[in-house]
Coordinates of C-alpha atoms and ligand atoms in Angstrom, one line a residue:
N1 CA -5.1 -14.1 -9.8
T2 CA -2.5 -11.4 -9.4
V3 CA -1.9 -8.8 -6.7
G4 CA -0.2 -5.5 -7.8
I5 CA 1.7 -4.1 -4.9
V6 CA 3.0 -0.5 -4.5
G7 CA 4.8 0.9 -1.5
V8 CA 4.7 4.6 -0.5
S9 CA 7.8 5.3 1.5
V10 CA 6.6 8.7 2.6
K11 CA 6.1 10.4 5.9
E12 CA 5.6 14.0 4.8
G13 CA 1.8 14.0 5.5
Q14 CA 2.5 14.0 9.2
N15 CA 5.1 14.8 11.9
L16 CA 6.7 11.5 13.1
P17 CA 9.6 9.7 11.4
G18 CA 9.0 6.0 10.9
V19 CA 6.0 5.5 8.6
E20 CA 8.2 5.7 5.6
L21 CA 9.9 2.4 6.7
A22 CA 6.6 0.4 6.7
P23 CA 6.6 -0.9 3.1
E24 CA 10.1 -2.3 3.4
K25 CA 9.3 -3.9 6.8
I26 CA 6.1 -5.3 5.6
R27 CA 7.8 -7.0 2.7
S28 CA 10.8 -8.2 4.7
G29 CA 8.4 -9.4 7.4
G30 CA 7.0 -12.0 4.9
L31 CA 4.2 -10.4 2.9
L32 CA 5.2 -11.9 -0.4
E33 CA 5.6 -15.4 1.1
V34 CA 2.1 -15.1 2.6
I35 CA 0.7 -14.0 -0.7
K36 CA 2.3 -17.0 -2.5
S37 CA 1.0 -19.4 0.1
L38 CA -2.5 -18.1 -0.6
N39 CA -2.0 -19.0 -4.3
W40 CA -1.8 -15.5 -5.6
D41 CA 0.8 -14.3 -8.1
Y42 CA 2.1 -10.9 -7.4
S43 CA 3.6 -8.0 -9.4
D44 CA 5.7 -5.8 -7.1
K45 CA 6.0 -2.2 -8.3
G46 CA 8.5 -1.3 -5.6
D47 CA 8.4 1.7 -3.4
I48 CA 7.8 5.3 -4.3
K49 CA 10.5 7.2 -2.3
T50 CA 10.7 10.9 -1.8
E51 CA 14.4 11.0 -2.8
N52 CA 13.7 9.5 -6.2
I53 CA 10.8 11.8 -6.9
Q54 CA 11.1 14.6 -9.4
I55 CA 9.7 17.7 -7.9
Q56 CA 8.5 20.2 -10.5
E57 CA 8.9 23.9 -10.3
R58 CA 5.7 25.7 -9.3
P59 CA 3.9 27.5 -12.1
S60 CA 4.0 31.2 -11.6
K61 CA 0.8 31.6 -9.8
I62 CA -0.2 32.0 -6.2
Y63 CA -2.1 29.0 -5.0
K64 CA -5.0 29.5 -2.5
F65 CA -3.0 27.3 -0.1
N66 CA 0.5 28.4 -1.1
D67 CA 2.1 27.6 2.2
F68 CA 0.6 24.1 2.5
K69 CA 3.0 21.9 4.5
N70 CA 5.2 19.7 2.2
A71 CA 2.8 20.2 -0.6
D72 CA 5.2 19.8 -3.5
V73 CA 6.6 16.5 -2.3
I74 CA 3.2 15.1 -1.4
G75 CA 1.7 16.2 -4.7
A76 CA 4.5 14.6 -6.7
V77 CA 4.4 11.4 -4.8
N78 CA 0.6 11.1 -5.1
E79 CA 0.8 11.8 -8.9
K80 CA 3.2 8.9 -9.2
L81 CA 1.0 6.7 -7.0
H82 CA -2.2 7.7 -9.0
N83 CA -0.5 6.5 -12.2
T84 CA 0.7 3.3 -10.6
T85 CA -2.7 2.3 -9.0
S86 CA -4.5 3.0 -12.3
E87 CA -2.0 0.8 -14.2
I88 CA -2.5 -2.0 -11.7
A89 CA -6.3 -1.7 -11.9
E90 CA -6.2 -1.5 -15.7
L91 CA -4.5 -4.9 -15.7
G92 CA -7.4 -6.3 -13.6
Q93 CA -5.0 -7.0 -10.6
F94 CA -6.0 -6.6 -7.0
C95 CA -4.2 -3.5 -5.9
I96 CA -2.5 -3.1 -2.5
T97 CA -1.0 0.2 -1.6
L98 CA 1.4 0.1 1.4
G99 CA 1.8 3.4 3.2
G100 CA 3.4 5.6 4.3
D101 CA 1.0 8.1 6.0
H102 CA -2.7 8.3 5.0
G103 CA -2.0 11.2 2.7
C104 CA -1.3 8.7 0.0
A105 CA -5.0 7.8 -0.3
S106 CA -5.9 10.7 -2.5
G107 CA -3.4 9.4 -5.0
S108 CA -4.3 5.7 -4.7
I109 CA -8.0 6.2 -4.8
S110 CA -8.1 8.8 -7.6
G111 CA -6.0 6.4 -9.7
L112 CA -8.3 3.5 -9.0
K113 CA -11.3 5.6 -9.7
K114 CA -10.1 6.3 -13.2
V115 CA -10.5 2.6 -14.0
Y116 CA -13.4 1.7 -11.7
K117 CA -15.8 4.6 -12.5
D118 CA -18.3 3.6 -9.8
L119 CA -15.8 2.7 -7.0
K120 CA -17.0 2.7 -3.4
V121 CA -14.7 3.3 -0.5
I122 CA -14.7 1.9 3.0
W123 CA -12.5 4.2 5.1
I124 CA -11.4 2.5 8.3
D125 CA -10.0 5.0 10.7
A126 CA -10.1 6.5 14.2
H127 CA -10.2 9.9 12.4
S128 CA -12.3 11.1 9.5
D129 CA -9.4 12.8 7.6
C130 CA -11.7 15.4 6.2
N131 CA -10.0 18.5 7.4
T132 CA -9.4 21.3 4.9
P133 CA -6.3 23.5 5.2
E134 CA -8.7 26.0 6.9
T135 CA -10.0 23.6 9.5
S136 CA -6.9 21.5 10.2
P137 CA -5.5 21.8 13.7
S138 CA -2.2 20.4 12.6
G139 CA -1.7 21.4 9.0
N140 CA -0.8 17.7 8.3
Y141 CA -2.0 16.4 4.9
H142 CA -2.8 12.9 6.3
G143 CA -5.8 14.5 8.1
M144 CA -7.2 15.9 4.8
P145 CA -7.3 13.3 1.9
V146 CA -11.1 12.7 2.3
A147 CA -11.8 16.4 2.0
H148 CA -9.5 16.5 -1.0
L149 CA -11.2 13.5 -2.7
F150 CA -14.6 15.2 -2.2
G151 CA -13.4 18.5 -3.6
W152 CA -13.9 20.3 -0.2
I153 CA -10.4 21.4 -0.9
P154 CA -10.9 23.0 -4.3
D155 CA -9.0 21.5 -7.3
G156 CA -6.1 23.7 -8.2
S157 CA -5.7 25.2 -4.7
V158 CA -2.8 23.1 -3.4
P159 CA 0.7 23.3 -4.9
G160 CA 1.9 20.0 -6.4
F161 CA -1.6 18.9 -7.1
D162 CA -2.3 20.5 -10.4
W163 CA -2.8 17.0 -11.9
F164 CA -5.5 16.2 -9.3
K165 CA -9.2 16.1 -9.8
S166 CA -11.6 15.5 -6.9
C167 CA -13.6 12.4 -7.7
L168 CA -15.8 11.2 -4.9
Q169 CA -19.4 12.0 -4.2
K170 CA -20.9 11.8 -0.7
E171 CA -22.6 8.5 -1.4
D172 CA -19.3 6.9 -2.5
I173 CA -17.8 6.5 1.0
V174 CA -18.5 4.9 4.4
I175 CA -16.3 5.7 7.3
I176 CA -15.9 3.1 10.1
G177 CA -14.1 3.3 13.5
L178 CA -14.4 7.0 14.3
R179 CA -13.6 8.2 17.8
D180 CA -11.2 11.2 17.3
V181 CA -12.9 13.7 15.0
D182 CA -12.1 17.4 15.2
K183 CA -14.9 19.8 15.9
E184 CA -15.0 21.3 12.5
E185 CA -14.7 18.0 10.8
K186 CA -17.8 16.9 12.7
T187 CA -19.6 19.9 11.3
L188 CA -18.5 19.1 7.7
L189 CA -19.5 15.4 8.0
A190 CA -23.0 16.4 9.2
K191 CA -23.5 19.2 6.7
H192 CA -22.6 16.9 3.8
G193 CA -24.4 13.9 5.3
I194 CA -21.5 11.5 5.1
K195 CA -22.2 7.9 6.2
C196 CA -20.2 7.2 9.3
F197 CA -20.1 4.4 11.8
S198 CA -18.3 5.5 14.9
M199 CA -16.9 3.1 17.5
H200 CA -20.2 3.8 19.4
D201 CA -22.1 2.5 16.4
V202 CA -19.8 -0.6 16.2
V203 CA -20.7 -1.4 19.8
K204 CA -24.4 -0.6 19.2
Y205 CA -25.0 -2.6 16.0
G206 CA -22.0 -5.0 16.2
I207 CA -19.4 -5.1 13.5
A208 CA -21.7 -7.5 11.5
G209 CA -24.5 -5.0 11.6
V210 CA -22.2 -2.2 10.5
M211 CA -21.0 -4.2 7.5
E212 CA -24.6 -5.1 6.5
K213 CA -25.6 -1.5 6.7
T214 CA -22.5 -0.5 4.7
F215 CA -23.3 -2.9 1.8
E216 CA -26.9 -1.8 1.9
Y217 CA -25.8 1.8 1.6
F218 CA -23.6 1.0 -1.4
R219 CA -26.4 -0.9 -3.1
K220 CA -29.0 1.8 -2.7
D221 CA -29.3 2.0 -6.5
G222 CA -29.8 -1.8 -6.7
V223 CA -26.5 -2.6 -8.4
D224 CA -23.1 -3.9 -7.3
H225 CA -20.1 -1.6 -7.2
P226 CA -16.4 -2.4 -6.8
I227 CA -15.1 -1.7 -3.3
H228 CA -11.8 -0.2 -2.1
I229 CA -10.8 -0.3 1.6
S230 CA -8.6 2.5 2.9
Y231 CA -7.3 0.8 6.1
D232 CA -5.7 3.2 8.5
V233 CA -4.3 0.9 11.2
D234 CA -5.1 3.5 13.9
G235 CA -8.8 2.4 13.4
I236 CA -7.7 -0.7 15.3
D237 CA -7.3 -0.4 19.0
P238 CA -3.9 0.6 20.3
T239 CA -3.7 -2.6 22.4
V240 CA -3.5 -4.4 19.0
A241 CA -1.9 -1.7 16.8
Y242 CA 0.4 0.3 19.0
G243 CA 2.8 1.1 16.2
T244 CA 1.1 4.1 14.7
G245 CA 1.5 7.8 15.1
T246 CA -1.9 9.1 16.0
K247 CA -3.3 6.6 18.5
A248 CA -6.8 6.7 20.0
R249 CA -8.2 4.4 22.6
G250 CA -11.3 2.4 22.1
G251 CA -10.8 1.1 18.6
L252 CA -11.6 -2.0 16.6
L253 CA -10.6 -5.4 18.1
Y254 CA -8.4 -7.8 16.3
R255 CA -11.3 -10.0 15.3
E256 CA -13.4 -7.1 14.1
A257 CA -10.5 -5.8 12.1
H258 CA -10.4 -9.1 10.2
Y259 CA -14.2 -9.5 10.1
I260 CA -14.5 -6.4 8.0
L261 CA -12.1 -7.8 5.4
R262 CA -13.7 -11.3 5.4
E263 CA -17.1 -9.7 4.7
V264 CA -15.8 -7.5 1.9
V265 CA -14.0 -10.5 0.3
S266 CA -17.3 -12.4 0.4
T267 CA -19.1 -9.8 -1.6
G268 CA -16.8 -10.6 -4.6
L269 CA -16.5 -6.9 -5.2
F270 CA -13.2 -6.2 -3.5
V271 CA -10.7 -4.6 -5.9
S272 CA -8.1 -2.8 -3.8
M273 CA -6.8 -1.8 -0.4
D274 CA -4.5 0.8 1.2
V275 CA -2.8 -0.2 4.5
V276 CA -1.4 2.9 6.0
E277 CA 0.0 4.6 9.1
V278 CA 2.1 1.6 10.2
N279 CA 5.1 3.1 12.1
P280 CA 7.8 0.4 12.8
L281 CA 9.7 2.8 15.1
L282 CA 6.9 2.9 17.7
D283 CA 6.4 -0.7 18.7
K284 CA 8.4 -3.9 19.5
E285 CA 9.6 -6.8 17.4
K286 CA 7.5 -9.9 17.4
E287 CA 7.1 -13.1 15.5
Y288 CA 3.9 -14.9 14.6
F289 CA 3.2 -18.1 12.9
H290 CA 0.9 -17.9 10.0
G291 CA -0.8 -20.9 8.4
D292 CA 1.5 -23.9 7.9
N293 CA 4.1 -22.5 10.4
K294 CA 5.2 -19.7 8.1
L295 CA 6.9 -17.1 10.2
I296 CA 5.9 -13.5 9.9
K297 CA 8.3 -11.1 11.6
G298 CA 8.5 -7.4 12.4
T299 CA 6.9 -5.2 14.9
E300 CA 3.5 -6.1 16.2
T301 CA 1.8 -3.7 13.9
V302 CA 3.9 -4.7 10.9
C303 CA 2.8 -8.3 11.5
L304 CA -0.8 -7.1 11.8
A305 CA -0.5 -5.3 8.4
I306 CA 0.7 -8.5 6.8
E307 CA -2.2 -10.4 8.4
L308 CA -4.7 -7.7 7.1
C309 CA -3.3 -8.2 3.6
A310 CA -3.7 -12.0 4.0
S311 CA -7.4 -11.6 5.0
A312 CA -8.0 -9.2 2.1
L313 CA -6.7 -12.0 -0.2
G314 CA -9.2 -14.5 1.1
D315 CA -7.2 -16.1 4.0
T316 CA -9.8 -17.6 6.3
L317 CA -7.3 -18.5 9.0
L318 CA -7.6 -15.1 10.5
Ligands
LIG1 N1 -7.5 15.2 12.8 C1 -6.1 15.3 13.1 C2 -5.5 16.2 12.1 O1 -6.1 16.7 11.2 C3 -5.5 13.9 13.1 C4 -5.5 13.2 11.7 C5 -4.9 11.9 11.8 N2 -4.9 11.2 10.5 C6 -4.4 10.0 10.2 N3 -4.5 9.6 9.0 N4 -3.8 9.3 11.1 O2 -4.3 16.4 12.1
MN2 MN1 -6.2 7.8 11.6
MN3 MN1 -7.5 14.8 17.6
MN4 MN1 -6.3 8.2 8.4

């Protein structure tokens, strides 16, 4: 079994410096050693970096969202990521995308969806990331990839994204961990009937109940579908994942964060995961022992990201 890894050293979907450092820190913290210790091979595609990316000149048309913040860079990065995740999926490898901000998810998921036509997505997040440029309070793309994947931001309306085709239907996604949703996002989620489990629901049904309901929802048509997890670490409580740019109190506990992964692994349908929004400039260095005294190093949230990858690869220590 092989894991295909791609890093997205990009921060342009939000305002704080630091998220672009995460892929490098997660690797130097011990990710590859942990992967090997779990008896997986890996194929590391390296990091997509803004300074290496070729930004194309805009076609001579006015886009509906012509002044979109950092659109050309984000669009070019996501096109590259789209091609990389679809290559990894094509080879039948488990695909891990290391963000970068959550704006990379439209690239990673659209690429995977090209290969896994019936892909389902579990979106773990304090936020629903379904703003459109018209509803966004910040103008930051990391708050919009869900809307983009659904086509709520029309194809062809954002510069840099001429290559992009919206590819998710409402029944393809379940969002877990919500507690900081903007007013207009809430209206959109309700209008389109998106399946959401807020932190209130996590307490009400327990994380086990939430996962059962999620799998039931995906199996409505009586057949199994491949599953992708888009794991925004701010879905996890700030007492556990402090190193992230848009924190919200009252999130998933450490055990719940891993429980989700364990349950998805046990379906046998898990094909890929994004781990995003880790910002190594926002929390302190730590060291944790993993398994047979293998050291993982980095900030608390970098260590957590490595542990999430371990659980996704079937580690049952966590
Ligand atoms: N809803 C806010 C916005 O649109 C925050 C989004 C945070 N997104 C994230 N991926 N951390 O700006
Ligand atoms: Mn978030
Ligand atoms: Mn907010
Ligand atoms: Mn997010």
